Tab-separated table of C-alpha atoms in Angstrom:
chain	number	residue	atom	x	y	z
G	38	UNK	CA	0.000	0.000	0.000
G	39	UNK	CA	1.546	3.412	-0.849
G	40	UNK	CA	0.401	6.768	1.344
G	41	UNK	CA	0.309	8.413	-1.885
G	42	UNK	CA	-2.601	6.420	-2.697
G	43	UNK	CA	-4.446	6.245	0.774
G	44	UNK	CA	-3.683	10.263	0.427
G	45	UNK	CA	-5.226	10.265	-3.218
G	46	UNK	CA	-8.376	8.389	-1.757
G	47	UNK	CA	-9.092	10.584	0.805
G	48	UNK	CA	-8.355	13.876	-0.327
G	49	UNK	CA	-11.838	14.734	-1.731
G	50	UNK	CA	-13.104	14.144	2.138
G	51	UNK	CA	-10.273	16.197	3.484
G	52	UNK	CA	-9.745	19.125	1.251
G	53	UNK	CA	-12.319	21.465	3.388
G	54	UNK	CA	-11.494	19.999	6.430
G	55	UNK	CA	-8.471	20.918	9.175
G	56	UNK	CA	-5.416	19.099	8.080
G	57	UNK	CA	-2.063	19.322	10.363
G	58	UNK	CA	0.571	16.914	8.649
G	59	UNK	CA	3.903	15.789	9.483
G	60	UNK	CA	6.986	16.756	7.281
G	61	UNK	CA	8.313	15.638	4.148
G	62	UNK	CA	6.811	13.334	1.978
G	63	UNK	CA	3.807	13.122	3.410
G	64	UNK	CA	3.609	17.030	3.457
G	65	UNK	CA	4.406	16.968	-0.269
G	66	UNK	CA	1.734	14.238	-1.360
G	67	UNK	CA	-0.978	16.322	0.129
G	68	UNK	CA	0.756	19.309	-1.451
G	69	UNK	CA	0.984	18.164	-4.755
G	70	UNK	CA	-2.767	16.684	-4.738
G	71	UNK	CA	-3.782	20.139	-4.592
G	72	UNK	CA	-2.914	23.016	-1.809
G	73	UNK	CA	-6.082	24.084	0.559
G	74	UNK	CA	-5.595	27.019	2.908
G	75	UNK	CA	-7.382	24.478	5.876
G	76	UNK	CA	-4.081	22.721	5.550
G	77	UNK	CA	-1.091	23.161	7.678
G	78	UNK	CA	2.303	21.790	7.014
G	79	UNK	CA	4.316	21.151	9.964
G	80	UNK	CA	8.256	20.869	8.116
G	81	UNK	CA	9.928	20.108	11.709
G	82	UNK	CA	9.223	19.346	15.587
G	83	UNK	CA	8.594	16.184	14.991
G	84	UNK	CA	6.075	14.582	17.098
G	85	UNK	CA	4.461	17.517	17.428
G	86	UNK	CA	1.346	16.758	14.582
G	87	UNK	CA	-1.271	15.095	16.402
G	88	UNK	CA	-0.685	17.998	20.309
G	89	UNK	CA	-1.444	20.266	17.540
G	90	UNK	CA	-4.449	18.630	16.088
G	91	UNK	CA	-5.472	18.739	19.936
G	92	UNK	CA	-5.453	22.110	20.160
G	93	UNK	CA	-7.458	22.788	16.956
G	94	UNK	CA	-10.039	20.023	17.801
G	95	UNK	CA	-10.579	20.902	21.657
G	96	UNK	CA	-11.204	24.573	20.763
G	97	UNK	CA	-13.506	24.158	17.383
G	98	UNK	CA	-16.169	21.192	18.529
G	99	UNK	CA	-18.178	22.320	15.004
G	100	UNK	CA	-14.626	21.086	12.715
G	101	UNK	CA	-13.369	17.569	12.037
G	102	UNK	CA	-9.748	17.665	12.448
G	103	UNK	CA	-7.531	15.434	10.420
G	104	UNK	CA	-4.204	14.723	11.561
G	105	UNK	CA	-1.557	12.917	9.253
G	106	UNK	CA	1.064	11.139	11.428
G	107	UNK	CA	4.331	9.215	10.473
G	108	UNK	CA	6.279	6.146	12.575
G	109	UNK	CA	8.710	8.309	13.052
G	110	UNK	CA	7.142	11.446	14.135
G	111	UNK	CA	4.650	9.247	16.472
G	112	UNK	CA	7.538	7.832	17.900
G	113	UNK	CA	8.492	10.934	19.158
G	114	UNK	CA	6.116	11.512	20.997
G	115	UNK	CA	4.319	8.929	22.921
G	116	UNK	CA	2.768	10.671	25.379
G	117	UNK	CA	0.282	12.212	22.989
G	118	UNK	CA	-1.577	9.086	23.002
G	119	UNK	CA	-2.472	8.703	26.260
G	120	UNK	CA	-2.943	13.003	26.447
G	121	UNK	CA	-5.436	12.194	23.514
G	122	UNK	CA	-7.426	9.366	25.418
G	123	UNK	CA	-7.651	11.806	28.247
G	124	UNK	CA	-9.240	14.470	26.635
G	125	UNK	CA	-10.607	12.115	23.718
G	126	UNK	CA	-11.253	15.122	21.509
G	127	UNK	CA	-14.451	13.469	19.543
G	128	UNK	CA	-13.682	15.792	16.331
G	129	UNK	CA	-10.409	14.139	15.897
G	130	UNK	CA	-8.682	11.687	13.359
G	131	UNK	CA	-5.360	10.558	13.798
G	132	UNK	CA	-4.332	8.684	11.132
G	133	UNK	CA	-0.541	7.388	11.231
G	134	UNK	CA	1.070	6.343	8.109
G	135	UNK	CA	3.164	3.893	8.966
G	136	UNK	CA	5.957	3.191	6.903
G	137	UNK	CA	8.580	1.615	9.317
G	138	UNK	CA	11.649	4.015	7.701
G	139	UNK	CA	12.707	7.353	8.506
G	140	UNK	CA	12.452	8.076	4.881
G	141	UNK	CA	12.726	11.450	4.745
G	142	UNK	CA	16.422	11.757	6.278
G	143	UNK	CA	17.710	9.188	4.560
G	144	UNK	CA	15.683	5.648	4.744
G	145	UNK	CA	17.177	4.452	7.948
G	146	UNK	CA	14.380	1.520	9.741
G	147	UNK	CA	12.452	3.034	12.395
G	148	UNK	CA	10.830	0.912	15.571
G	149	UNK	CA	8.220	-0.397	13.752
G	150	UNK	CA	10.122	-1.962	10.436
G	151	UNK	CA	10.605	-5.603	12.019
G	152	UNK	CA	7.068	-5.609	13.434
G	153	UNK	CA	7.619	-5.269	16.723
G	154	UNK	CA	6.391	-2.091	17.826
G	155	UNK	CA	2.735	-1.975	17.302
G	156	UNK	CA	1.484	1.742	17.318
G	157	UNK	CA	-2.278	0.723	17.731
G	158	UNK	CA	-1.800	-1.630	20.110
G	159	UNK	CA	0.427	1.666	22.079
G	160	UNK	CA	-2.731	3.502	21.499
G	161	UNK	CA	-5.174	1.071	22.537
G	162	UNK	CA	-2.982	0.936	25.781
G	163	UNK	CA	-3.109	4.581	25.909
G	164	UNK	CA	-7.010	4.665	26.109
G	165	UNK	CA	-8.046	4.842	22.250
G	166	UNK	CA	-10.865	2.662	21.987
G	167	UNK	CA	-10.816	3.353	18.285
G	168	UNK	CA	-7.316	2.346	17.058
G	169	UNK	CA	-7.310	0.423	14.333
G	170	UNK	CA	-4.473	-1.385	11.840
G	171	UNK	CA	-4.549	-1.644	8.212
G	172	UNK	CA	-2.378	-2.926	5.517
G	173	UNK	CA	-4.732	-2.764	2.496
G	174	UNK	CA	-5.941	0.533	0.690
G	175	UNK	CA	-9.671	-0.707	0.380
G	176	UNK	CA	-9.445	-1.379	4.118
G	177	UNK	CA	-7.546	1.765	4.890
G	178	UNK	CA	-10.468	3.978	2.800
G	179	UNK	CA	-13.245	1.845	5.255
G	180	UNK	CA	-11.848	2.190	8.303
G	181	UNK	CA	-11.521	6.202	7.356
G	182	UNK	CA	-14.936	6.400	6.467
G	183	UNK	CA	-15.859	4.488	9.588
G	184	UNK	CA	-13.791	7.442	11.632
G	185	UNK	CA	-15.138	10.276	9.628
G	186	UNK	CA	-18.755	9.146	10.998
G	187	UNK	CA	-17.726	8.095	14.207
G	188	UNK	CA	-17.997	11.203	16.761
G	189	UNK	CA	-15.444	9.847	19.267
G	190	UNK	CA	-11.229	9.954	18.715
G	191	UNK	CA	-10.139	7.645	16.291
G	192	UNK	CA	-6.471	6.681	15.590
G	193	UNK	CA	-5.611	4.698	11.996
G	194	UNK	CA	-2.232	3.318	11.484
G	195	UNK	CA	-1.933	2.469	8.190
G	196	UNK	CA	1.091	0.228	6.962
G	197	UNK	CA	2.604	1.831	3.741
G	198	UNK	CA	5.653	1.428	1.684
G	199	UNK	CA	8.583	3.537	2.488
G	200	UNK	CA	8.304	5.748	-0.530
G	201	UNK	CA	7.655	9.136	-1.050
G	202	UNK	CA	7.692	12.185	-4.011
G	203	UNK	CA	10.887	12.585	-6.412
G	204	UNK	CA	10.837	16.124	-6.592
G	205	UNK	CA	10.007	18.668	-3.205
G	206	UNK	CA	8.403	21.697	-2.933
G	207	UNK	CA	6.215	24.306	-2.044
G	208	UNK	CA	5.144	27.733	-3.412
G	209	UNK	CA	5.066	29.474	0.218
G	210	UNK	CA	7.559	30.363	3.160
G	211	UNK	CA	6.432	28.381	6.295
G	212	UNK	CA	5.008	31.297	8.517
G	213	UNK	CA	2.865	32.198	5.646
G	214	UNK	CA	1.365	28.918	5.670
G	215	UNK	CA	0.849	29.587	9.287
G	216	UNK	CA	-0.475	32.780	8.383
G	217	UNK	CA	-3.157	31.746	6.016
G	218	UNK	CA	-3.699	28.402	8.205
G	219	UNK	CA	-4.964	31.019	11.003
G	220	UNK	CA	-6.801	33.356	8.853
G	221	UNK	CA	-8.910	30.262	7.250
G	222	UNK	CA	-9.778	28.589	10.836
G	223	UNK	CA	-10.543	31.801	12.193
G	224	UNK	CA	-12.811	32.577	9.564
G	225	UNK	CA	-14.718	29.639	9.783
G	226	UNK	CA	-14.902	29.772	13.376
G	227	UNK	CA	-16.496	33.195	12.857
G	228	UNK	CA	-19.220	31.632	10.410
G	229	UNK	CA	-20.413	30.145	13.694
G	230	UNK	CA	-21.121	33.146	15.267
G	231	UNK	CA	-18.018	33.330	17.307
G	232	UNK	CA	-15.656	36.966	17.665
G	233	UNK	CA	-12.386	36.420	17.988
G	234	UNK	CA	-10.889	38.679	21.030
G	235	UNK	CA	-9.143	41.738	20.418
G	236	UNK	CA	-5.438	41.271	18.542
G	237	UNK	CA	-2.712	43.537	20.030
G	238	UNK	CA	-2.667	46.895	18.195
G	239	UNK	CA	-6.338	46.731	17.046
G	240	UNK	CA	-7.088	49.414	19.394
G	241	UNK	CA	-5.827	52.638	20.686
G	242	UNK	CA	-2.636	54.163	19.125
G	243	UNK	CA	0.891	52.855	17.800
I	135	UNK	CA	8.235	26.558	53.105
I	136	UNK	CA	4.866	25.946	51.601
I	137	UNK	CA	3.326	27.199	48.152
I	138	UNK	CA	1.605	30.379	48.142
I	139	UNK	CA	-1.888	30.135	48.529
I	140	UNK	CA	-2.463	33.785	48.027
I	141	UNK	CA	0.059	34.805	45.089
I	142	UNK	CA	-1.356	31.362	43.267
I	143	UNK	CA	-4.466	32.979	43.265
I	144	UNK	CA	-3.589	36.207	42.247
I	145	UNK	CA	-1.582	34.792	39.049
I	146	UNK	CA	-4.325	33.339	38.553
I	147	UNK	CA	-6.574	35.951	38.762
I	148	UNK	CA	-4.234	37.686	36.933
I	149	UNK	CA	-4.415	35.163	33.458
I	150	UNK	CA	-8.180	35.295	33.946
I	151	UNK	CA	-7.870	38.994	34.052
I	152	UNK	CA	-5.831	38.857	30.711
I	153	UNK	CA	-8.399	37.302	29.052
I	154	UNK	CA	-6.965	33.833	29.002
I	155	UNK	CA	-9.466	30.892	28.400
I	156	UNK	CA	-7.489	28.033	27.858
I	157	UNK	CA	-4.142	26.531	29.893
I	158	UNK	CA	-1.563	24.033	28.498
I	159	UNK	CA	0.040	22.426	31.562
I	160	UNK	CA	2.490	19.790	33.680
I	161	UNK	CA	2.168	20.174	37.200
I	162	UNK	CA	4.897	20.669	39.703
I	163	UNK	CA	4.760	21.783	42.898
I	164	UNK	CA	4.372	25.556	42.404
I	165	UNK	CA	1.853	25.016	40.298
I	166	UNK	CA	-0.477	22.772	42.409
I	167	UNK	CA	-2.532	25.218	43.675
I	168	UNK	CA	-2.869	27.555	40.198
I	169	UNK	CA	-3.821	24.567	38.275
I	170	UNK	CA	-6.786	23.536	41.165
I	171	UNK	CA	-8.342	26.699	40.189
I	172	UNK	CA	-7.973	26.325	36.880
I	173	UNK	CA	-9.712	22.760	36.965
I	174	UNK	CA	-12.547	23.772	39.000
I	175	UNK	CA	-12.905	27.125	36.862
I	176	UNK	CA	-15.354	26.255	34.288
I	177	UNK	CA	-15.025	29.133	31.946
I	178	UNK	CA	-11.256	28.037	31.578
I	179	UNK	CA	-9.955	24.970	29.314
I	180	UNK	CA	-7.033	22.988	31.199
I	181	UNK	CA	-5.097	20.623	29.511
I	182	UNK	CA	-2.801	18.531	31.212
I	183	UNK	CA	-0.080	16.989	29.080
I	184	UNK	CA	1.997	13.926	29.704
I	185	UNK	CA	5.613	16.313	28.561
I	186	UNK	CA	6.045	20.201	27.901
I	187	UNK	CA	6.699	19.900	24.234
I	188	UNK	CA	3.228	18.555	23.179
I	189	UNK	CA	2.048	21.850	24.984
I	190	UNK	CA	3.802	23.757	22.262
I	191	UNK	CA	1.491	22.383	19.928
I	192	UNK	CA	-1.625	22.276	22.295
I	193	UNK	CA	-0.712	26.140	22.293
I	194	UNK	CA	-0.271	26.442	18.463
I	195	UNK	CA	-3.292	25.003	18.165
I	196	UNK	CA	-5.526	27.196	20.442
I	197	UNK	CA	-3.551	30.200	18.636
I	198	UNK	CA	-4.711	29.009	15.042
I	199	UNK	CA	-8.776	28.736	16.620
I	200	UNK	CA	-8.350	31.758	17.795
I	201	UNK	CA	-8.479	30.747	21.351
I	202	UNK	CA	-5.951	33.149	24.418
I	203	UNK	CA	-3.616	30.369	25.628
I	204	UNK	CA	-0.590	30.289	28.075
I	205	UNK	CA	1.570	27.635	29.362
I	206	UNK	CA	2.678	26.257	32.636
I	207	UNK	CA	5.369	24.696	33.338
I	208	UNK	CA	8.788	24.217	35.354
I	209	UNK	CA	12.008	25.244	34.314
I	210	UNK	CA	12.902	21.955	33.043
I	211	UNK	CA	10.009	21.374	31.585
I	212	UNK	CA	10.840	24.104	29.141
I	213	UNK	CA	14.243	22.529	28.731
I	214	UNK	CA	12.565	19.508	27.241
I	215	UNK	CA	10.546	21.603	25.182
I	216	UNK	CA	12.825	23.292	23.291
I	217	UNK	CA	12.735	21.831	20.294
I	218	UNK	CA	9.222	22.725	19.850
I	219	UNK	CA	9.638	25.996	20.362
I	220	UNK	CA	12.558	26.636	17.919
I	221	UNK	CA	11.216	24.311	15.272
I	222	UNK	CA	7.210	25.156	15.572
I	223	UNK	CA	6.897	28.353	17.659
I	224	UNK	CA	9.896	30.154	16.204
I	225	UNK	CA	10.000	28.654	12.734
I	226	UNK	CA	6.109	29.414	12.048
I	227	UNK	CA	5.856	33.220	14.169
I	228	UNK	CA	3.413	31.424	16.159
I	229	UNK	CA	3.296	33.374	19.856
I	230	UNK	CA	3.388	31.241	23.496
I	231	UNK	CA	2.921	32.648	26.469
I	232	UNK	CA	4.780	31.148	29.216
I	233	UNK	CA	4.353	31.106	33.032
I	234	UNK	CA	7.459	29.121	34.370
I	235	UNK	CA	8.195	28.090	37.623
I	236	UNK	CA	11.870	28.712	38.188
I	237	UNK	CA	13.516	26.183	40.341
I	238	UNK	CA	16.464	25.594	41.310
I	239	UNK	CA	17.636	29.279	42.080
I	240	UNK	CA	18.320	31.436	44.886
I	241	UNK	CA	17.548	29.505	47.981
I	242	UNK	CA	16.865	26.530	46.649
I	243	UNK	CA	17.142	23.505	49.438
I	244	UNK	CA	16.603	21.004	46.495
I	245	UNK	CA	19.776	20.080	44.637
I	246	UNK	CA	18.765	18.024	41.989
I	247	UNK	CA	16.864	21.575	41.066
I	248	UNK	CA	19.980	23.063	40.854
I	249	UNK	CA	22.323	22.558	37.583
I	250	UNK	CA	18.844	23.531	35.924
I	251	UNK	CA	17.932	27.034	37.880
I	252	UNK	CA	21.435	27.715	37.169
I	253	UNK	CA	21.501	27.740	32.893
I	254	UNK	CA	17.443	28.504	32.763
I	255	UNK	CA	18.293	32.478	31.982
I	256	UNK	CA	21.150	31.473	29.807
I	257	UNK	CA	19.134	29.110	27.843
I	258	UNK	CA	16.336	32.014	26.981
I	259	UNK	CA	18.973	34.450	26.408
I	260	UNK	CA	20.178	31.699	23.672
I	261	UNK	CA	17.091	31.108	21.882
I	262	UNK	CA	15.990	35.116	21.810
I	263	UNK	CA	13.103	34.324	24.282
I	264	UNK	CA	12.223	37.736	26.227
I	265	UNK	CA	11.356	37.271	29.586
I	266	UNK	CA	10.731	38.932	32.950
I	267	UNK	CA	10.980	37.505	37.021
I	268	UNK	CA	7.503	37.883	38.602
I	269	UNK	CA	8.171	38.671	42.254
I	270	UNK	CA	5.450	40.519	43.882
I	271	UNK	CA	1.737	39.694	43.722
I	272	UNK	CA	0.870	43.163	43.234
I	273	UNK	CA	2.294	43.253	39.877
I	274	UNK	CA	1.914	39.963	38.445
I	275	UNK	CA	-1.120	40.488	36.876
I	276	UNK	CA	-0.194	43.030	35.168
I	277	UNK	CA	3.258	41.136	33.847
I	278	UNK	CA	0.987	38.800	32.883
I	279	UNK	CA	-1.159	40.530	30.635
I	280	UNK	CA	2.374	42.685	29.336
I	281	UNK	CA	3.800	38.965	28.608
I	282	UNK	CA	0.661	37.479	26.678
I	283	UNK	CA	0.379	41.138	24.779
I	284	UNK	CA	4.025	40.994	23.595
I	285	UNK	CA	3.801	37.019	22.614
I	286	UNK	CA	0.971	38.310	19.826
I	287	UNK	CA	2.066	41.316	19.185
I	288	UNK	CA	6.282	40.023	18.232
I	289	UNK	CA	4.308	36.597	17.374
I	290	UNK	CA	7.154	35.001	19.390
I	291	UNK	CA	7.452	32.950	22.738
I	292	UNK	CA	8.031	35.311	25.830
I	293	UNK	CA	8.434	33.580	29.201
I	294	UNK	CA	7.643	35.442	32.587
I	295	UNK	CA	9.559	33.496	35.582
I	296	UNK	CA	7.948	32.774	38.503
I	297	UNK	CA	9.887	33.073	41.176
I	298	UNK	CA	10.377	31.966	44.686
I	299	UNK	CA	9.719	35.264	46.385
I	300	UNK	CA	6.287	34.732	44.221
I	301	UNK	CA	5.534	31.165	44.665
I	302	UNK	CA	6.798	30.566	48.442
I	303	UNK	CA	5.376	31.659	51.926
């Protein structure tokens, strides 16, 4: 199974949702199927994904969140798992592609390559009743539909291969994407009636 | 020596004041009593993390909804945060506003606090971080708002240290 593929497959259900994914080739697949300002690219701090999806997903109950997770990157940072199952954020899909490499700096095998380290069972232990394994795309496109309908926390970990993009890019500087990221879930959270507090400057003189 | 009962309150008080509504957090000891409130305080949203760094994104988060946000956490809990800082807060102009506890400084009975009070002011220095002691409960309110104004306004992290003369009876 190839994440360019579960990616393709999905991306008509996640284009107008909230997207945080993890660096490199992941970022770039979503990238290249088509840039949407609800998506936010996070090129470093690995780990750092899914606390972020958190934050989106605790404060705007009215979005789905999607977060797009790596081996790597989840490895990182345990903890979030059992920080999700505390606050179980119902608005929130975790799905980790799981490719057992650290592809992006240079192929080395990650934790999970010999089968081993099982990130759903880490999750289940964590608290996630909704963690789930899959190793075929048909069954990787159910079990997202099944999480897209669900209203609880759900956590995928799909087994790709280690492969990514031949060519990297993007047409923005990284704070801009942070920039627009903001503008677009701020906007949306004012379509529900919401007013964002003051900003800093917005009143009084320079 | 026992935690401040009082000044926990008033920095409290004082991120309510600011118009905070949501709190990334670890507990330590200073913080006991500040993060009570803030659990039994139902028009503010505490979340506890398992390690300071997923607070950085927690924080990013809330910033991108829209949401005032600060962090709490110990000196050393910033140390292991670091990396989130430089390589989401710094690297994207996304603000934090941080409330840490500073132990391991001036009086400080503890010593495995030590080696870590000692470099804390070093290590902000380092990564640019502007930051202020909070000493007397009079003021800290104000600091506080002055700290979470200047995280949005230089869209950078800005750390106000809480101090023993704060935090202690």
């Amino acid at each position: 199974m190839e994440r360019a593929k579960c990616l393709e497959l999905i991306y008509p259900e996640i284009e107008d949702k909230l997207v945080v994914t993890i660096m490199g080739a992941c970022a770039q697949e979503l990238y290249d199927l088509g840039h949407r300002e609800s998506f936010f690219y996070l090129q470093h701090a690995m780990g750092l994904a899914s606390s972020i999806g958190l934050g989106l997903a605790r404060h705007l109950p009215h979005e789905k969140v999607i977060v797009l997770d790596g081996d790597g990157s989840a490895l990182m940072n345990l903890g979030t798992f059992a920080t999700l199952a505390r606050y179980r954020p119902s608005n929130l899909v975790h799905i980790i592609f799981d490719n057992g490499s650290l592809l992006s700096t240079g192929g080395f095998d990650s934790h999970t390559t010999a089968g081993i380290t099982d990130l759903a069972a880490i999750a289940r232990g964590a608290g996630i009743e909704h963690a789930v394994s899959v190793t075929e795309t048909m069954g990787f496109g159910e079990a997202f539909v099944e999480a897209m309908e669900r209203a609880d926390l759900s956590v995928i970990v799909a087994h790709v291969d280690a492969v990514g993009p031949d060519i990297y890019g993007m047409d923005f500087a990284l704070p801009e994407n942070a920039f627009r990221f903001k503008r677009c879930v701020q906007e949306r959270r004012a379509a529900t009636g919401w007013k964002p507090p003051p900003r800093p400057g917005s009143v009084g003189s320079a | 020596m026992t935690v401040s009962y009082d000044n926990s309150k008033a920095v409290f008080e004082g991120i309510k004041a600011a118009g905070i509504t949501s709190i990334s957090a670890l507990p330590e000891t200073w913080l006991g009593l500040l993060l009570q409130r803030a659990e039994d305080d139902p028009d503010v949203d505490l979340i506890q993390v398992a390690k300071e760094e997923e607070a950085i994104g927690v924080a990013a988060g809330a910033y991108f909804a829209g949401e005032p946000h600060v962090l709490l956490m110990q000196n050393h809990g910033f140390f292991g945060a670091m990396n989130g800082i430089i390589s989401l807060a710094q690297l994207y102009s996304i603000p934090l506003c941080m409330l840490i506890a500073v132990r391991g400084h001036w009086g400080e009975p503890y010593p495995w606090h030590t080696r870590g009070g000692i470099v804390t002011e070093g290590l902000l220095r380092a990564l640019n971080i502007p930051y202020e002691h909070a000493r007397d409960p009079e003021a800290v309110a104000k600091q506080i708002a002055e700290a979470y104004t200047f995280s949005r306004s230089s869209l950078s992290p800005v750390a106000l240290l809480l101090t023993r003369d704060l935090m202690e009876d």
